[in-house]
Coordinates of C-alpha atoms in Angstrom, one line a residue:
Chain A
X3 CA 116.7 101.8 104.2
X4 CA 115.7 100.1 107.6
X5 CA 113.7 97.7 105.6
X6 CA 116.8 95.4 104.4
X7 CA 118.4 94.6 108.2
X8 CA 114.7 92.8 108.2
X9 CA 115.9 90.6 105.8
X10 CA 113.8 90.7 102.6
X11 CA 112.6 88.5 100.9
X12 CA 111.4 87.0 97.1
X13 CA 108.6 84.9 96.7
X14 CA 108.4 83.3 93.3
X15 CA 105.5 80.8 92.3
X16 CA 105.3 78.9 88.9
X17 CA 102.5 77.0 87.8
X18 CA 101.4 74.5 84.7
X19 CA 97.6 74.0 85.3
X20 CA 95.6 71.8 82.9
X21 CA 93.0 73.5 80.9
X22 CA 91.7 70.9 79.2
X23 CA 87.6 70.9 80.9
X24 CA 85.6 73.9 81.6
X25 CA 86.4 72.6 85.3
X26 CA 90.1 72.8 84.8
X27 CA 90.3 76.2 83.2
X28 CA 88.0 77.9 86.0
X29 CA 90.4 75.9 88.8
X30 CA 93.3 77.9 87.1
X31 CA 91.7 81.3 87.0
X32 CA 90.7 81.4 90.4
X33 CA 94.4 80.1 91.3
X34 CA 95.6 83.2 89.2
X35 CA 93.3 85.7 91.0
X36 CA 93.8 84.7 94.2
X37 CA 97.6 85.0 94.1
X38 CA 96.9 88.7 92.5
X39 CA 94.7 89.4 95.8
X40 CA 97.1 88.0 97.5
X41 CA 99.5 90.8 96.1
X42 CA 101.5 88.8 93.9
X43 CA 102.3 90.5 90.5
X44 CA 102.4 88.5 87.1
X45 CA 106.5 88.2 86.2
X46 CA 105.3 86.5 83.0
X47 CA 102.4 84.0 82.1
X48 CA 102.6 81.8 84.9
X49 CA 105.4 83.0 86.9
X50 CA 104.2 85.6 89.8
X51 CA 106.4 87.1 92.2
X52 CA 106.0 89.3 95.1
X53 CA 108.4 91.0 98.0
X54 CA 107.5 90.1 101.5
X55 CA 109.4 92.3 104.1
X56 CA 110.5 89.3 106.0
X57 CA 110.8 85.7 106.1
X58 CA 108.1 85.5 108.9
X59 CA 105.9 87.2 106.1
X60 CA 107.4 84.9 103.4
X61 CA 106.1 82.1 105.8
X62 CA 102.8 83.4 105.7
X63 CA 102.6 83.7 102.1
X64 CA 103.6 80.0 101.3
X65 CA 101.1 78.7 103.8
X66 CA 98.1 80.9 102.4
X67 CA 99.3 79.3 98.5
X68 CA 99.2 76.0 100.6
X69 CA 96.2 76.2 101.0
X70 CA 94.9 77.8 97.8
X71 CA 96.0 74.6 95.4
X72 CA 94.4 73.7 92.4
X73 CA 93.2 69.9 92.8
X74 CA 95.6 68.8 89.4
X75 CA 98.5 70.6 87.9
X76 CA 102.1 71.9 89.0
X77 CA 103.1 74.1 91.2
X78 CA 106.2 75.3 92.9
X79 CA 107.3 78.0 95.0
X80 CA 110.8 79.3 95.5
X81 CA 111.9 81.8 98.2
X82 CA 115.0 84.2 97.4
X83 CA 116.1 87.1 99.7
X84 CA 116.6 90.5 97.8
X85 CA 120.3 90.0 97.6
X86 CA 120.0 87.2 95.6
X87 CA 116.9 88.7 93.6
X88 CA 119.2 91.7 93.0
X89 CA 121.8 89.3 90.3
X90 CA 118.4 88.5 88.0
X91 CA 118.9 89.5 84.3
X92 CA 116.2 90.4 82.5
X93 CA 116.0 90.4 78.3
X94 CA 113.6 92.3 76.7
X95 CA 114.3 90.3 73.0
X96 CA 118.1 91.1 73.4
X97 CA 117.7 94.7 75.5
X98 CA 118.6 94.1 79.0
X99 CA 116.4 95.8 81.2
X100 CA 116.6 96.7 84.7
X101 CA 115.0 94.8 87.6
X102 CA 111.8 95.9 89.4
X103 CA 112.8 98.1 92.2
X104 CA 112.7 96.7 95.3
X105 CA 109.5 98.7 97.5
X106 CA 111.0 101.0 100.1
X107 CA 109.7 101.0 102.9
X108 CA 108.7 104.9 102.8
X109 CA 106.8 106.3 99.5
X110 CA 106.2 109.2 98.1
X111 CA 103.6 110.0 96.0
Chain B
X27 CA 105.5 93.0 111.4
X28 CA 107.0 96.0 109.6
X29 CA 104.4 97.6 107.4
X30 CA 104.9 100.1 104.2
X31 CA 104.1 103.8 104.5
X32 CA 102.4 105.8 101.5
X33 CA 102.5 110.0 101.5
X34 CA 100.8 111.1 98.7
X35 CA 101.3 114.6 98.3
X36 CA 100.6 114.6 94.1
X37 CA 97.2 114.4 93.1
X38 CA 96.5 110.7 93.0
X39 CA 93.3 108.6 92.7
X40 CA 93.2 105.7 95.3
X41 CA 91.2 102.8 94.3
X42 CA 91.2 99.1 95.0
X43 CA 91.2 95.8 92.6
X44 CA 92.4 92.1 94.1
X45 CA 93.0 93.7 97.7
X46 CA 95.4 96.3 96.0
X47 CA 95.6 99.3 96.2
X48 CA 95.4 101.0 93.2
X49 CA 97.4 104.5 92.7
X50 CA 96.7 106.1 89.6
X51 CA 97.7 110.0 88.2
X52 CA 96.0 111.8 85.2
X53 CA 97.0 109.1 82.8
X54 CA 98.0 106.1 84.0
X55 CA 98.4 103.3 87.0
X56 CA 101.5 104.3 88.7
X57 CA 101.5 101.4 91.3
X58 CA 99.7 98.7 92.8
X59 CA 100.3 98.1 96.6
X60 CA 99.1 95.0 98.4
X61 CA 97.0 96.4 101.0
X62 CA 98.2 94.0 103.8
X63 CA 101.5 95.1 103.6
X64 CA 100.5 98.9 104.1
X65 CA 100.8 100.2 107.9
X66 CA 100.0 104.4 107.5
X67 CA 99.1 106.3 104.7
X68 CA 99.6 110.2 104.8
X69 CA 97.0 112.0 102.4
X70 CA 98.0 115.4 101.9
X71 CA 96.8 116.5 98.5
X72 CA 93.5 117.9 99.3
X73 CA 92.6 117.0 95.3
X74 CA 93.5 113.4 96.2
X75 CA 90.4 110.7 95.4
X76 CA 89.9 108.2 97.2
X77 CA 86.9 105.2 96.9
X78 CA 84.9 104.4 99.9
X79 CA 85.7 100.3 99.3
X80 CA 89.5 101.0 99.1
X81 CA 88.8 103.2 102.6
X82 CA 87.1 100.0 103.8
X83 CA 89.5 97.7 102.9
X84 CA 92.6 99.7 104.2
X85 CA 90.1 99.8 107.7
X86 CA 89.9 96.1 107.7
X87 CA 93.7 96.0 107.9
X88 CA 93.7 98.2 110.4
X89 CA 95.9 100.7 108.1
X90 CA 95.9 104.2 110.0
X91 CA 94.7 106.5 107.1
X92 CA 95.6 109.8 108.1
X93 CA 93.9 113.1 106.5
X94 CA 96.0 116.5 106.6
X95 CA 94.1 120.1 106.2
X96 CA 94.8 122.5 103.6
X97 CA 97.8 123.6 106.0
X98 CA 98.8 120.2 105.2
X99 CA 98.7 119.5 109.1
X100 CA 97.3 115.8 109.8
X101 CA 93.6 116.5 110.9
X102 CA 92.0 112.8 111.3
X103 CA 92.1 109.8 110.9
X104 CA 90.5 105.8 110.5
X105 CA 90.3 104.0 113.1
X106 CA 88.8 100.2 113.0
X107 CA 86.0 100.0 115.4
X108 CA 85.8 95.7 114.7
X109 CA 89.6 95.2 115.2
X110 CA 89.9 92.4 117.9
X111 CA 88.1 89.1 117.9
X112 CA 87.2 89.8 122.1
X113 CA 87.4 93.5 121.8
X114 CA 84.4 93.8 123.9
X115 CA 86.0 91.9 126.8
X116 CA 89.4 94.1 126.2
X117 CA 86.7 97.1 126.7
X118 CA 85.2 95.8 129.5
X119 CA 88.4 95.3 131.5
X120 CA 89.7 98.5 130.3
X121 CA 86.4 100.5 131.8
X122 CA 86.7 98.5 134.9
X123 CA 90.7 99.1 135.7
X124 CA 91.0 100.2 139.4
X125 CA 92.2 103.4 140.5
X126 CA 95.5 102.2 142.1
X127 CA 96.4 100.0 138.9
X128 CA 96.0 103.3 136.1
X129 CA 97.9 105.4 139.5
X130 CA 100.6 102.6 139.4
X131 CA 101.2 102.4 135.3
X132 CA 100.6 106.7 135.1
X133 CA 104.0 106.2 137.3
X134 CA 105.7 103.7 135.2
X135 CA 104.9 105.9 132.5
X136 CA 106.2 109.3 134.4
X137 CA 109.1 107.3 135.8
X138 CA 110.1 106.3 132.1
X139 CA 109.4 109.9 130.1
X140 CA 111.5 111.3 132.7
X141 CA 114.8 108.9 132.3
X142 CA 114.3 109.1 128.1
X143 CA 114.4 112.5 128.5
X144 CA 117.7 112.5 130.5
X145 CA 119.2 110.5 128.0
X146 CA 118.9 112.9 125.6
X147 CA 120.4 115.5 127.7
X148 CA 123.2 113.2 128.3
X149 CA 123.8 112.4 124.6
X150 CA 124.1 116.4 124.1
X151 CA 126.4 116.6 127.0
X152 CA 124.2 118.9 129.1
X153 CA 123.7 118.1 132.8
X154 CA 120.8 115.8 133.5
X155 CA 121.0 115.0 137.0
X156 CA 117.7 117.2 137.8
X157 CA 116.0 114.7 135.4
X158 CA 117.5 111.5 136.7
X159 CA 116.3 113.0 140.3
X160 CA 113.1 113.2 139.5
X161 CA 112.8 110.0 137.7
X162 CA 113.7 108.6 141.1
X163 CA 111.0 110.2 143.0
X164 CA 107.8 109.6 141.0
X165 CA 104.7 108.7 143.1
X166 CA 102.2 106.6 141.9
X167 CA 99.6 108.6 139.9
X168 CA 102.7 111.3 140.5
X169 CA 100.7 112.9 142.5
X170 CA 103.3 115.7 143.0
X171 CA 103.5 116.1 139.2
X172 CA 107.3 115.6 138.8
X173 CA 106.1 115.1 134.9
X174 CA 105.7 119.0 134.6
X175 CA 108.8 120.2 136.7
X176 CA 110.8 117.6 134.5
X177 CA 109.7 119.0 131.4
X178 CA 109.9 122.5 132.2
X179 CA 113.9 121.8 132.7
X180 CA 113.8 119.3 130.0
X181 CA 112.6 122.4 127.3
X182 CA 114.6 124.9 128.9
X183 CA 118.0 122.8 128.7
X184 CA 117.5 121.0 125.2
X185 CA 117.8 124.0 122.5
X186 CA 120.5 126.1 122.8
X187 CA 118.6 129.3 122.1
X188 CA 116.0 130.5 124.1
X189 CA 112.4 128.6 123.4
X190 CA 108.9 128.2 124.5
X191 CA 106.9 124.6 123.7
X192 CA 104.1 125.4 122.8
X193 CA 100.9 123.7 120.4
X194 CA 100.5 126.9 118.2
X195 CA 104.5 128.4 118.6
X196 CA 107.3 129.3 116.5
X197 CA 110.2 127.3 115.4
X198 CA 110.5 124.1 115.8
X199 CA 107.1 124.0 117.8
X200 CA 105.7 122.8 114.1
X201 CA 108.6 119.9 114.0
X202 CA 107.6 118.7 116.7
X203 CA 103.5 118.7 116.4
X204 CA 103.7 117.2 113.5
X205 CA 106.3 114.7 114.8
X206 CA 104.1 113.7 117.9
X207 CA 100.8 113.5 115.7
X208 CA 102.2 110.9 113.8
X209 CA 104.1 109.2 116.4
X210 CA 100.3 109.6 118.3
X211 CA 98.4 108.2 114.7
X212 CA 100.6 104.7 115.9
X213 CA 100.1 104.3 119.2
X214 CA 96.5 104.9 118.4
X215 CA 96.7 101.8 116.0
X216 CA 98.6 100.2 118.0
X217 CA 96.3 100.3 120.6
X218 CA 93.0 99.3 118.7
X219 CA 95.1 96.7 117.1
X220 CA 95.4 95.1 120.8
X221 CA 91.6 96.0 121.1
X222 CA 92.0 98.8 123.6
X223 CA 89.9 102.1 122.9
X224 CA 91.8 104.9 122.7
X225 CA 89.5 107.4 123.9
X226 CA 89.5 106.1 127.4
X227 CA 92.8 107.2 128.9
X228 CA 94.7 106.2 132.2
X229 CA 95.7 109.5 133.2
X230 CA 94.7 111.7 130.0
X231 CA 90.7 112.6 130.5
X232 CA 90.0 115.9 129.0
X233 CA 86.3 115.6 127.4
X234 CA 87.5 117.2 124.2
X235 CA 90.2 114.5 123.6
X236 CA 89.8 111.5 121.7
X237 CA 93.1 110.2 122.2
X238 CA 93.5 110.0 126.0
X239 CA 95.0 106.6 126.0
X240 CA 97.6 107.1 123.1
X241 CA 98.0 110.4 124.6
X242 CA 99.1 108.4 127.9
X243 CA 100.9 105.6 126.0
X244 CA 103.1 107.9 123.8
X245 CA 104.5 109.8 127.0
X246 CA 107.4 107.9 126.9
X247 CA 108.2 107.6 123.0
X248 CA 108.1 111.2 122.8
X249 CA 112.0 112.2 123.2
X250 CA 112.2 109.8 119.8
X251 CA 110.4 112.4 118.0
X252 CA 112.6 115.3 120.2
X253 CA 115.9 113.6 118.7
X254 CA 114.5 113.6 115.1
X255 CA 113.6 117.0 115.1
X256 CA 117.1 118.1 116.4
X257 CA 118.6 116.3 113.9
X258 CA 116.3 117.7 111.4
X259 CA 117.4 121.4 112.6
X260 CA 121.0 120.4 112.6
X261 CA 120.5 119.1 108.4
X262 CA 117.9 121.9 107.2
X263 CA 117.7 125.1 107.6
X264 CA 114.3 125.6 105.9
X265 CA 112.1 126.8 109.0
X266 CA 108.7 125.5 107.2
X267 CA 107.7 122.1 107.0
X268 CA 108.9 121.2 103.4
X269 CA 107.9 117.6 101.9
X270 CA 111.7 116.1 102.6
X271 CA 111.2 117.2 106.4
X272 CA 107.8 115.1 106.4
X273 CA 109.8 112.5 105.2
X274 CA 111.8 112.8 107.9
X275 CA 109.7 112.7 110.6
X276 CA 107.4 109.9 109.1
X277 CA 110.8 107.8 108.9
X278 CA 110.5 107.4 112.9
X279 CA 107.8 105.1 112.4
X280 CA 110.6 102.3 111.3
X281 CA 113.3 103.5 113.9
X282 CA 115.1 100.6 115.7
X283 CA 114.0 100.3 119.3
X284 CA 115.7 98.3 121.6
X285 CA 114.2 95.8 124.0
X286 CA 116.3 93.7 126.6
X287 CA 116.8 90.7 123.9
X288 CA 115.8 91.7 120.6
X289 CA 115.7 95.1 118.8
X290 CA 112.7 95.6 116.2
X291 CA 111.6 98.6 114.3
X292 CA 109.5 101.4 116.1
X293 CA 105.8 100.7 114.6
X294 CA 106.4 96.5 115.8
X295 CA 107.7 97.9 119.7
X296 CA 104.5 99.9 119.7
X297 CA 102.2 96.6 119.7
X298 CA 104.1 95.0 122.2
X299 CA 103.7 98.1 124.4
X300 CA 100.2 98.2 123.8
X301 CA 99.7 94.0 124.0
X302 CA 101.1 94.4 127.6
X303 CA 99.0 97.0 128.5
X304 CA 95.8 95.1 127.4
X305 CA 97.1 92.5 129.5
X306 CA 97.7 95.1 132.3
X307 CA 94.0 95.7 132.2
X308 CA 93.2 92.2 132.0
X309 CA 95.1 91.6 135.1
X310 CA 97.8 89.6 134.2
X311 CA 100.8 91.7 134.8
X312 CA 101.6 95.1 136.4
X313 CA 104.0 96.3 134.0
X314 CA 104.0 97.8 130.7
X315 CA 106.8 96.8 128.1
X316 CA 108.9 99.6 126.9
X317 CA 112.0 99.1 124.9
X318 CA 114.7 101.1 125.3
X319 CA 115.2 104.2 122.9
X320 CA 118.4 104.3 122.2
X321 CA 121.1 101.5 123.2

């Protein structure tokens, strides 16, 4: 669809956030609901992912994460495009299973 | 930006959780959809639910929710009153426009339905010159209404058979209707997007409409939607409006446009159009952007 010329793309963010204080464990749970409003989708504890129809979008994304930070722990974003999102392998214990469709850019419901 | 488009013709409950939007059928949660990334969603079903804080988020980002009739015809749809941090001054300048401006960008308007239209003729290989004649001679406000005399060649030369445009007609009157509603649903968020108000047009002023100004703005655009629907005839030959046909027509929100440097998809062009006409009305330029419709 017209959507790919637009060049697609992958946002990935992983996190390690401390949990050791009250303080620390509410920090982390507001980190993981803000990147849920912010449309992500949980790829596996602490790995979220979402698809952002371009890299002016992806830009957008990154800067909002930016500025969500948690005050201690890791974080890291990666940026893919869908081409090379498309070559992920995913193991359910040893069942490969397919890759979460890319959204099209027209649904029907 | 290019923006998803949802057509819910299944019963469906819509519902919203983390600025999602939550799709759900009988049983389960069929898909979540980040709300900012939605543009226009088509609700056909007339069994469809839908909750009054997932309408109000879906307003807030300015998503054109538009409501179809048990015809499955779209009827309505939301429009964001609070879309534009000055839309009061955007209003302002819009009610004050002088006459001579709206008379000079009716004829840019005019001047540019016209010439689309002749391209189409051209790409069919029928004669055009008519059209590109009266193109040329469009007064401001076209006051000699070379709009109607254009179109009444452009419908009698397009289809090969012998047809009649008309709002209530037969074949492929409905292709088109439908067609120019949704093509009409994005100008009109287009337009409140640039924090215009659609219901005061330039040339459009009938009392009963409350589209005048994405009636006026659309002019042009229109032969996109003529294409589609000959293309349409040319794949199907179902005469009623089945679901894949929809499809069809709704995909003309993403067709490429071309402007002089850069091409983008149809639903992006419209806010530049509509940007330069707010600053039309605020005074800084004389001329609407239009992209080319087909390169």
């Amino acid at each position: 669809m017209e959507l790919n010329k637009y060049r697609v793309m992958w946002l990935f963010v992983f996190f390690d956030l401390p949990t050791e204080t009250k303080k620390d464990r509410r920090n982390a749970q507001q980190f993981r609901k803000n990147l849920l409003k912010d449309g992500f989708t949980m790829m596996q504890y602490s790995v979220y992912m979402r698809h952002c129809a371009s890299s002016e979008s992806a830009d957008a994304h990154e800067k909002r994460i930016k500025a969500l930070l948690p005050p201690f722990g890791k974080v890291s974003i990666l940026r893919i495009t869908d081409k090379q999102y498309g070559n992920i392998m995913n193991f359910w214990g040893k069942v490969i299973v397919p890759k979460d469709p890319s959204p099209m850019q027209l649904e029907l419901f | 930006m290019i923006k998803r488009t949802l057509f819910f013709s299944n019963k469906c409950s819509l519902t919203t959780k983390y600025e999602q939007l939550v799709i759900k059928n009988d049983t389960q949660i069929v898909k979540t959809v980040p709300i900012e990334d939605i543009g226009f969603i088509v609700i056909e079903n007339q069994e469809t639910y839908i909750s009054v804080p997932a309408l109000s988020k879906l307003t807030s980002h300015n998503v054109s929710v538009i409501f179809c009739d048990n015809k499955h015809m779209p009827q309505s749809m939301l429009l964001n009153l609070d879309n534009h941090h000055i839309q009061q001054r955007h209003f302002v300048n819009q009610i004050n426009a002088t006459e001579p401006l709206k008379k000079q960008l009716w004829q840019q308007i005019v001047k540019l339905k016209i010439s689309n239209q002749a391209q189409i003729l051209k790409k069919l290989g029928k004669n055009n010159s008519p059209l590109d004649y009266y193109a040329s001679k469009v007064l401001s406000g076209d006051s000699d209404n070379r709009e109607a005399v254009s179109a009444s060649y452009y419908w009698k030369n397009i289809f090969d058979f012998n047809f009649k445009r008309e709002r209530v007609g037969v074949y492929p009157n409905l292709f088109l209707n439908y067609g120019y509603i949704v093509l009409r649903a994005a100008v009109a968020r287009a337009l409140s997007g640039s924090g215009l108000l659609s219901t005061l047009g330039i040339h459009h002023h009938n009392k009963y409409n409350a589209f005048c100004l994405a009636d006026d703005i659309m002019e042009p655009y229109r032969p996109l939607v003529d294409a589609k629907v000959m293309e349409i005839m040319k794949n199907y030959d179902e005469q009623d409006l089945i679901t894949p046909i929809k499809l069809d027509l709704l995909s003309i929100l993403t067709q490429t446009v071309y402007f002089k440097d850069k091409e983008s998809p149809l639903m992006v062009a419209l806010s530049s159009t509509t940007s330069s006409l707010q600053q039309c009305f605020s005074g800084k330029t004389r001329k609407i952007v239009y992209p080319n419709l087909w390169n």
